[in-house]
Amino acid sequence: SQKIEQNSEALNIQEGKTATLTCNYTNYSPAYLQWYRQDPGRGPVFLLLIRENEKEKRKERLKVTFDTTLKQSLFHITASQPADSATYLCALDMGNQGGKLIFGQGTELSVKP
Amino acid sequence: ETGVTQTPRHLVMGMTNKKSLKCEQHLGHNAMYWYKQSAKKPLELMFVYNFKEQTENNSVPSRFSPECPNSSHLFLHLHTLQPEDSALYLCASSPTPTTGKLFFGSGTQLSVL
């Protein structure tokens, strides 16, 4: 079955630096890959979606890449701010599963002032 | 606010109790979902409803009973739960099951004693 691995360790970076989070998957490539942000005690909030035929997607300070050869997606936050501190989840959408997203366990990001 | 409201936010129940979780979405979406999030584990899909019809039951024990009276409301009826059922239960919606991104509620933090 499909498995997802995200950075298991929490990521601590200094304000202003670029945070890079990794999402690796096994087996076959998804039709879409999504990234969500989750704050403590809250539900995940959708950030970006990238399709299998797209290499890169940007939204303001966020950038997502998708490499189907490496079976990997990278999520970048440039000019990071303490308000970016949260857990970031990647999710695979195989495209034919009727809404069944497969989520990773998340990476906790902490941005220090 | 994401437009998806869950009540209650917190629930403590004994193993012999019966309780219900409620979810309401004001987004005009046709698909609704229940996810379970245990500590340090990925989100697990439990149920999917599309136009009030259940389209997915991810091998969920019968002590969890979903109900979808209309496209805007979703319930999760709980009875005879086990301590290992303690988790954050998240409701989500999307325009259709194949649309892509999910809109999550804030969840119900459930503790089973």
PDB file of C-alpha atoms in Angstrom:
ATOM      1  CA  SER A   1       0.000   0.000   0.000  1.00  0.00           C
ATOM      2  CA  GLN A   2       1.012   3.602  -0.485  1.00  0.00           C
ATOM      3  CA  LYS A   3       3.121   5.064   2.334  1.00  0.00           C
ATOM      4  CA  ILE A   4       4.180   8.626   3.023  1.00  0.00           C
ATOM      5  CA  GLU A   5       7.122   9.826   5.051  1.00  0.00           C
ATOM      6  CA  GLN A   6       7.689  13.382   6.192  1.00  0.00           C
ATOM      7  CA  ASN A   7      10.621  14.742   8.198  1.00  0.00           C
ATOM      8  CA  SER A   8      10.074  12.916  11.460  1.00  0.00           C
ATOM      9  CA  GLU A   9      12.076  15.379  13.497  1.00  0.00           C
ATOM     10  CA  ALA A  10      10.790  18.834  14.290  1.00  0.00           C
ATOM     11  CA  LEU A  11      12.392  21.570  12.210  1.00  0.00           C
ATOM     12  CA  ASN A  12      13.760  24.600  14.024  1.00  0.00           C
ATOM     13  CA  ILE A  13      14.908  27.578  11.994  1.00  0.00           C
ATOM     14  CA  GLN A  14      15.706  31.240  12.467  1.00  0.00           C
ATOM     15  CA  GLU A  15      13.326  33.947  11.345  1.00  0.00           C
ATOM     16  CA  GLY A  16      14.066  35.124   7.816  1.00  0.00           C
ATOM     17  CA  LYS A  17      15.545  31.812   6.677  1.00  0.00           C
ATOM     18  CA  THR A  18      13.951  29.412   4.228  1.00  0.00           C
ATOM     19  CA  ALA A  19      12.253  26.354   5.694  1.00  0.00           C
ATOM     20  CA  THR A  20      12.292  23.212   3.557  1.00  0.00           C
ATOM     21  CA  LEU A  21      10.030  20.298   4.402  1.00  0.00           C
ATOM     22  CA  THR A  22      10.162  16.912   2.698  1.00  0.00           C
ATOM     23  CA  CYS A  23       7.434  14.480   1.708  1.00  0.00           C
ATOM     24  CA  ASN A  24       8.461  11.102   0.278  1.00  0.00           C
ATOM     25  CA  TYR A  25       6.105   8.424  -0.946  1.00  0.00           C
ATOM     26  CA  THR A  26       6.408   4.825  -2.065  1.00  0.00           C
ATOM     27  CA  ASN A  27       4.839   2.987  -4.958  1.00  0.00           C
ATOM     28  CA  TYR A  28       2.969   4.779  -7.707  1.00  0.00           C
ATOM     29  CA  SER A  29       2.737   8.547  -8.097  1.00  0.00           C
ATOM     30  CA  PRO A  30      -0.426  10.370  -7.072  1.00  0.00           C
ATOM     31  CA  ALA A  31      -2.480  12.462  -9.454  1.00  0.00           C
ATOM     32  CA  TYR A  32      -2.231  15.347  -7.009  1.00  0.00           C
ATOM     33  CA  LEU A  33      -0.205  16.180  -3.949  1.00  0.00           C
ATOM     34  CA  GLN A  34      -1.510  18.628  -1.380  1.00  0.00           C
ATOM     35  CA  TRP A  35       0.027  20.509   1.528  1.00  0.00           C
ATOM     36  CA  TYR A  36      -1.890  21.582   4.641  1.00  0.00           C
ATOM     37  CA  ARG A  37      -1.038  23.589   7.727  1.00  0.00           C
ATOM     38  CA  GLN A  38      -2.305  22.506  11.145  1.00  0.00           C
ATOM     39  CA  ASP A  39      -2.127  24.560  14.325  1.00  0.00           C
ATOM     40  CA  PRO A  40      -2.492  22.924  17.765  1.00  0.00           C
ATOM     41  CA  GLY A  41      -6.093  22.010  18.537  1.00  0.00           C
ATOM     42  CA  ARG A  42      -7.289  23.015  15.064  1.00  0.00           C
ATOM     43  CA  GLY A  43      -8.134  21.262  11.847  1.00  0.00           C
ATOM     44  CA  PRO A  44      -5.762  21.311   8.867  1.00  0.00           C
ATOM     45  CA  VAL A  45      -5.973  24.252   6.485  1.00  0.00           C
ATOM     46  CA  PHE A  46      -5.313  23.752   2.765  1.00  0.00           C
ATOM     47  CA  LEU A  47      -2.276  25.580   1.367  1.00  0.00           C
ATOM     48  CA  LEU A  48      -1.289  24.300  -2.065  1.00  0.00           C
ATOM     49  CA  LEU A  49      -2.074  21.566  -4.577  1.00  0.00           C
ATOM     50  CA  ILE A  50       0.326  20.380  -7.263  1.00  0.00           C
ATOM     51  CA  ARG A  51      -0.511  18.019 -10.112  1.00  0.00           C
ATOM     52  CA  GLU A  52       1.681  15.146 -11.266  1.00  0.00           C
ATOM     53  CA  ASN A  53       2.503  16.959 -14.509  1.00  0.00           C
ATOM     54  CA  GLU A  54       3.589  20.135 -12.685  1.00  0.00           C
ATOM     55  CA  LYS A  55       7.150  20.578 -11.450  1.00  0.00           C
ATOM     56  CA  GLU A  56       6.604  23.602  -9.257  1.00  0.00           C
ATOM     57  CA  LYS A  57       3.830  25.710  -7.760  1.00  0.00           C
ATOM     58  CA  ARG A  58       4.095  29.031  -5.918  1.00  0.00           C
ATOM     59  CA  LYS A  59       1.826  31.056  -3.696  1.00  0.00           C
ATOM     60  CA  GLU A  60       3.252  34.163  -2.042  1.00  0.00           C
ATOM     61  CA  ARG A  61       6.138  32.928   0.181  1.00  0.00           C
ATOM     62  CA  LEU A  62       5.294  29.275  -0.383  1.00  0.00           C
ATOM     63  CA  LYS A  63       6.751  27.009  -3.051  1.00  0.00           C
ATOM     64  CA  VAL A  64       6.053  23.339  -3.689  1.00  0.00           C
ATOM     65  CA  THR A  65       7.992  21.048  -6.008  1.00  0.00           C
ATOM     66  CA  PHE A  66       6.988  17.604  -7.208  1.00  0.00           C
ATOM     67  CA  ASP A  67       9.524  15.089  -8.534  1.00  0.00           C
ATOM     68  CA  THR A  68       7.842  11.871  -9.656  1.00  0.00           C
ATOM     69  CA  THR A  69      11.223  10.279 -10.407  1.00  0.00           C
ATOM     70  CA  LEU A  70      12.409  10.759  -6.841  1.00  0.00           C
ATOM     71  CA  LYS A  71       8.854  10.231  -5.521  1.00  0.00           C
ATOM     72  CA  GLN A  72       9.259  13.358  -3.487  1.00  0.00           C
ATOM     73  CA  SER A  73       7.694  16.735  -2.859  1.00  0.00           C
ATOM     74  CA  LEU A  74       9.493  19.634  -1.206  1.00  0.00           C
ATOM     75  CA  PHE A  75       7.656  22.455   0.539  1.00  0.00           C
ATOM     76  CA  HIS A  76       9.518  25.737   0.984  1.00  0.00           C
ATOM     77  CA  ILE A  77       8.633  28.768   3.078  1.00  0.00           C
ATOM     78  CA  THR A  78      10.865  31.704   2.226  1.00  0.00           C
ATOM     79  CA  ALA A  79      11.519  34.626   4.594  1.00  0.00           C
ATOM     80  CA  SER A  80      10.022  32.561   7.399  1.00  0.00           C
ATOM     81  CA  GLN A  81       8.248  34.259  10.305  1.00  0.00           C
ATOM     82  CA  PRO A  82       7.371  33.052  13.821  1.00  0.00           C
ATOM     83  CA  ALA A  83       3.725  32.998  12.676  1.00  0.00           C
ATOM     84  CA  ASP A  84       4.679  30.212  10.257  1.00  0.00           C
ATOM     85  CA  SER A  85       5.274  27.899  13.236  1.00  0.00           C
ATOM     86  CA  ALA A  86       2.848  24.988  12.869  1.00  0.00           C
ATOM     87  CA  THR A  87       2.660  21.382  11.730  1.00  0.00           C
ATOM     88  CA  TYR A  88       2.661  20.890   7.966  1.00  0.00           C
ATOM     89  CA  LEU A  89       0.998  17.868   6.416  1.00  0.00           C
ATOM     90  CA  CYS A  90       1.363  16.471   2.945  1.00  0.00           C
ATOM     91  CA  ALA A  91      -1.419  14.422   1.419  1.00  0.00           C
ATOM     92  CA  LEU A  92      -1.622  12.237  -1.662  1.00  0.00           C
ATOM     93  CA  ASP A  93      -4.685  12.143  -3.864  1.00  0.00           C
ATOM     94  CA  MET A  94      -4.516   9.207  -6.234  1.00  0.00           C
ATOM     95  CA  GLY A  95      -7.197  10.872  -8.358  1.00  0.00           C
ATOM     96  CA  ASN A  96      -9.579   7.970  -8.643  1.00  0.00           C
ATOM     97  CA  GLN A  97     -10.281   7.180  -5.039  1.00  0.00           C
ATOM     98  CA  GLY A  98     -13.365   9.282  -4.435  1.00  0.00           C
ATOM     99  CA  GLY A  99     -11.838  11.801  -2.073  1.00  0.00           C
ATOM    100  CA  LYS A 100      -9.543   9.441  -0.210  1.00  0.00           C
ATOM    101  CA  LEU A 101      -6.492  11.457   0.711  1.00  0.00           C
ATOM    102  CA  ILE A 102      -3.514   9.658   2.235  1.00  0.00           C
ATOM    103  CA  PHE A 103      -1.881  11.920   4.813  1.00  0.00           C
ATOM    104  CA  GLY A 104       1.651  11.963   6.136  1.00  0.00           C
ATOM    105  CA  GLN A 105       2.249  12.272   9.862  1.00  0.00           C
ATOM    106  CA  GLY A 106       3.313  15.893   9.518  1.00  0.00           C
ATOM    107  CA  THR A 107       6.422  17.925  10.268  1.00  0.00           C
ATOM    108  CA  GLU A 108       6.422  20.400  13.128  1.00  0.00           C
ATOM    109  CA  LEU A 109       8.083  23.678  12.164  1.00  0.00           C
ATOM    110  CA  SER A 110       9.270  26.187  14.732  1.00  0.00           C
ATOM    111  CA  VAL A 111      10.517  29.589  13.574  1.00  0.00           C
ATOM    112  CA  LYS A 112      12.500  31.461  16.225  1.00  0.00           C
ATOM    113  CA  PRO A 113      12.673  35.276  16.307  1.00  0.00           C
TER     114      PRO A 113
ATOM    115  CA  GLU B   1     -13.146  30.229   9.878  1.00  0.00           C
ATOM    116  CA  THR B   2     -13.269  27.542   7.220  1.00  0.00           C
ATOM    117  CA  GLY B   3     -17.065  27.338   7.034  1.00  0.00           C
ATOM    118  CA  VAL B   4     -17.117  23.925   8.732  1.00  0.00           C
ATOM    119  CA  THR B   5     -18.327  23.910  12.333  1.00  0.00           C
ATOM    120  CA  GLN B   6     -17.933  20.995  14.728  1.00  0.00           C
ATOM    121  CA  THR B   7     -19.513  20.529  18.133  1.00  0.00           C
ATOM    122  CA  PRO B   8     -18.613  19.855  20.817  1.00  0.00           C
ATOM    123  CA  ARG B   9     -14.961  20.936  20.796  1.00  0.00           C
ATOM    124  CA  HIS B  10     -14.157  18.638  23.703  1.00  0.00           C
ATOM    125  CA  LEU B  11     -15.873  15.492  24.932  1.00  0.00           C
ATOM    126  CA  VAL B  12     -15.120  13.140  27.787  1.00  0.00           C
ATOM    127  CA  MET B  13     -17.124   9.952  27.937  1.00  0.00           C
ATOM    128  CA  GLY B  14     -17.152   6.643  29.710  1.00  0.00           C
ATOM    129  CA  MET B  15     -16.963   3.358  27.864  1.00  0.00           C
ATOM    130  CA  THR B  16     -20.668   2.694  28.363  1.00  0.00           C
ATOM    131  CA  ASN B  17     -21.904   6.124  27.275  1.00  0.00           C
ATOM    132  CA  LYS B  18     -23.587   7.078  24.020  1.00  0.00           C
ATOM    133  CA  LYS B  19     -22.736  10.437  22.504  1.00  0.00           C
ATOM    134  CA  SER B  20     -22.855  12.145  19.128  1.00  0.00           C
ATOM    135  CA  LEU B  21     -20.501  14.476  17.304  1.00  0.00           C
ATOM    136  CA  LYS B  22     -22.000  17.077  15.003  1.00  0.00           C
ATOM    137  CA  CYS B  23     -20.631  18.744  11.906  1.00  0.00           C
ATOM    138  CA  GLU B  24     -22.217  21.490   9.819  1.00  0.00           C
ATOM    139  CA  GLN B  25     -20.853  23.118   6.686  1.00  0.00           C
ATOM    140  CA  HIS B  26     -22.019  26.407   5.176  1.00  0.00           C
ATOM    141  CA  LEU B  27     -20.074  26.118   1.938  1.00  0.00           C
ATOM    142  CA  GLY B  28     -22.644  24.427  -0.292  1.00  0.00           C
ATOM    143  CA  HIS B  29     -20.414  21.369  -0.646  1.00  0.00           C
ATOM    144  CA  ASN B  30     -21.755  17.955  -1.557  1.00  0.00           C
ATOM    145  CA  ALA B  31     -19.109  15.709  -0.019  1.00  0.00           C
ATOM    146  CA  MET B  32     -18.427  15.329   3.692  1.00  0.00           C
ATOM    147  CA  TYR B  33     -15.878  13.264   5.571  1.00  0.00           C
ATOM    148  CA  TRP B  34     -14.953  12.002   9.018  1.00  0.00           C
ATOM    149  CA  TYR B  35     -11.238  11.675   9.834  1.00  0.00           C
ATOM    150  CA  LYS B  36      -9.570  10.419  13.012  1.00  0.00           C
ATOM    151  CA  GLN B  37      -6.284  11.928  14.195  1.00  0.00           C
ATOM    152  CA  SER B  38      -4.480  10.128  17.004  1.00  0.00           C
ATOM    153  CA  ALA B  39      -1.409  11.592  18.669  1.00  0.00           C
ATOM    154  CA  LYS B  40       1.689  11.407  16.455  1.00  0.00           C
ATOM    155  CA  LYS B  41      -0.198   9.493  13.769  1.00  0.00           C
ATOM    156  CA  PRO B  42      -1.404  10.511  10.303  1.00  0.00           C
ATOM    157  CA  LEU B  43      -5.016  11.420   9.722  1.00  0.00           C
ATOM    158  CA  GLU B  44      -7.094   8.318   9.049  1.00  0.00           C
ATOM    159  CA  LEU B  45     -10.127   8.515   6.798  1.00  0.00           C
ATOM    160  CA  MET B  46     -13.189   6.957   8.420  1.00  0.00           C
ATOM    161  CA  PHE B  47     -16.217   7.733   6.248  1.00  0.00           C
ATOM    162  CA  VAL B  48     -17.080   9.596   3.036  1.00  0.00           C
ATOM    163  CA  TYR B  49     -20.526  10.869   2.085  1.00  0.00           C
ATOM    164  CA  ASN B  50     -21.410  12.202  -1.350  1.00  0.00           C
ATOM    165  CA  PHE B  51     -24.839  13.792  -1.814  1.00  0.00           C
ATOM    166  CA  LYS B  52     -25.903  12.221   1.509  1.00  0.00           C
ATOM    167  CA  GLU B  53     -24.931   8.714   0.398  1.00  0.00           C
ATOM    168  CA  GLN B  54     -22.107   6.881   2.128  1.00  0.00           C
ATOM    169  CA  THR B  55     -19.462   6.045  -0.448  1.00  0.00           C
ATOM    170  CA  GLU B  56     -16.652   4.930   1.829  1.00  0.00           C
ATOM    171  CA  ASN B  57     -16.360   3.061   5.105  1.00  0.00           C
ATOM    172  CA  ASN B  58     -12.699   2.527   5.822  1.00  0.00           C
ATOM    173  CA  SER B  59     -13.166  -0.625   7.913  1.00  0.00           C
ATOM    174  CA  VAL B  60     -14.398   1.392  10.866  1.00  0.00           C
ATOM    175  CA  PRO B  61     -15.699  -0.556  13.897  1.00  0.00           C
ATOM    176  CA  SER B  62     -19.466  -0.562  14.271  1.00  0.00           C
ATOM    177  CA  ARG B  63     -19.242   1.351  17.555  1.00  0.00           C
ATOM    178  CA  PHE B  64     -18.854   4.385  15.258  1.00  0.00           C
ATOM    179  CA  SER B  65     -22.065   5.078  13.350  1.00  0.00           C
ATOM    180  CA  PRO B  66     -22.241   7.980  10.878  1.00  0.00           C
ATOM    181  CA  GLU B  67     -25.376   9.766   9.771  1.00  0.00           C
ATOM    182  CA  CYS B  68     -25.799  12.306   6.982  1.00  0.00           C
ATOM    183  CA  PRO B  69     -29.364  13.677   6.888  1.00  0.00           C
ATOM    184  CA  ASN B  70     -28.513  16.259   4.220  1.00  0.00           C
ATOM    185  CA  SER B  71     -25.486  17.645   2.399  1.00  0.00           C
ATOM    186  CA  SER B  72     -24.866  20.257   5.098  1.00  0.00           C
ATOM    187  CA  HIS B  73     -24.922  18.092   8.199  1.00  0.00           C
ATOM    188  CA  LEU B  74     -22.932  15.084   9.330  1.00  0.00           C
ATOM    189  CA  PHE B  75     -23.071  13.222  12.605  1.00  0.00           C
ATOM    190  CA  LEU B  76     -20.905  10.566  14.211  1.00  0.00           C
ATOM    191  CA  HIS B  77     -22.745   8.518  16.795  1.00  0.00           C
ATOM    192  CA  LEU B  78     -20.541   6.889  19.402  1.00  0.00           C
ATOM    193  CA  HIS B  79     -21.346   3.963  21.695  1.00  0.00           C
ATOM    194  CA  THR B  80     -19.378   1.499  23.783  1.00  0.00           C
ATOM    195  CA  LEU B  81     -16.089   3.124  22.891  1.00  0.00           C
ATOM    196  CA  GLN B  82     -12.655   1.970  24.026  1.00  0.00           C
ATOM    197  CA  PRO B  83      -9.876   4.094  25.548  1.00  0.00           C
ATOM    198  CA  GLU B  84      -7.862   3.678  22.324  1.00  0.00           C
ATOM    199  CA  ASP B  85     -10.633   5.567  20.516  1.00  0.00           C
ATOM    200  CA  SER B  86      -9.481   8.738  22.265  1.00  0.00           C
ATOM    201  CA  ALA B  87      -8.387  11.094  19.487  1.00  0.00           C
ATOM    202  CA  LEU B  88      -9.192  14.279  17.574  1.00  0.00           C
ATOM    203  CA  TYR B  89     -12.143  13.647  15.264  1.00  0.00           C
ATOM    204  CA  LEU B  90     -12.182  15.936  12.273  1.00  0.00           C
ATOM    205  CA  CYS B  91     -14.996  16.658   9.876  1.00  0.00           C
ATOM    206  CA  ALA B  92     -14.222  17.948   6.400  1.00  0.00           C
ATOM    207  CA  SER B  93     -16.102  18.896   3.251  1.00  0.00           C
ATOM    208  CA  SER B  94     -15.347  19.452  -0.423  1.00  0.00           C
ATOM    209  CA  PRO B  95     -17.471  20.485  -3.407  1.00  0.00           C
ATOM    210  CA  THR B  96     -17.369  16.882  -4.663  1.00  0.00           C
ATOM    211  CA  PRO B  97     -15.237  13.878  -3.685  1.00  0.00           C
ATOM    212  CA  THR B  98     -13.019  14.432  -6.701  1.00  0.00           C
ATOM    213  CA  THR B  99     -12.584  18.198  -6.352  1.00  0.00           C
ATOM    214  CA  GLY B 100      -9.334  18.086  -4.438  1.00  0.00           C
ATOM    215  CA  LYS B 101      -8.821  20.247  -1.408  1.00  0.00           C
ATOM    216  CA  LEU B 102     -10.639  19.634   1.834  1.00  0.00           C
ATOM    217  CA  PHE B 103     -12.074  22.171   4.227  1.00  0.00           C
ATOM    218  CA  PHE B 104     -11.718  20.958   7.799  1.00  0.00           C
ATOM    219  CA  GLY B 105     -13.531  21.867  10.976  1.00  0.00           C
ATOM    220  CA  SER B 106     -11.627  22.448  14.220  1.00  0.00           C
ATOM    221  CA  GLY B 107     -12.372  18.950  15.421  1.00  0.00           C
ATOM    222  CA  THR B 108     -13.732  17.315  18.551  1.00  0.00           C
ATOM    223  CA  GLN B 109     -11.103  16.204  21.056  1.00  0.00           C
ATOM    224  CA  LEU B 110     -12.513  12.980  22.460  1.00  0.00           C
ATOM    225  CA  SER B 111     -11.324  11.284  25.634  1.00  0.00           C
ATOM    226  CA  VAL B 112     -12.700   7.854  26.530  1.00  0.00           C
ATOM    227  CA  LEU B 113     -12.241   6.874  30.152  1.00  0.00           C
TER     228      LEU B 113
END
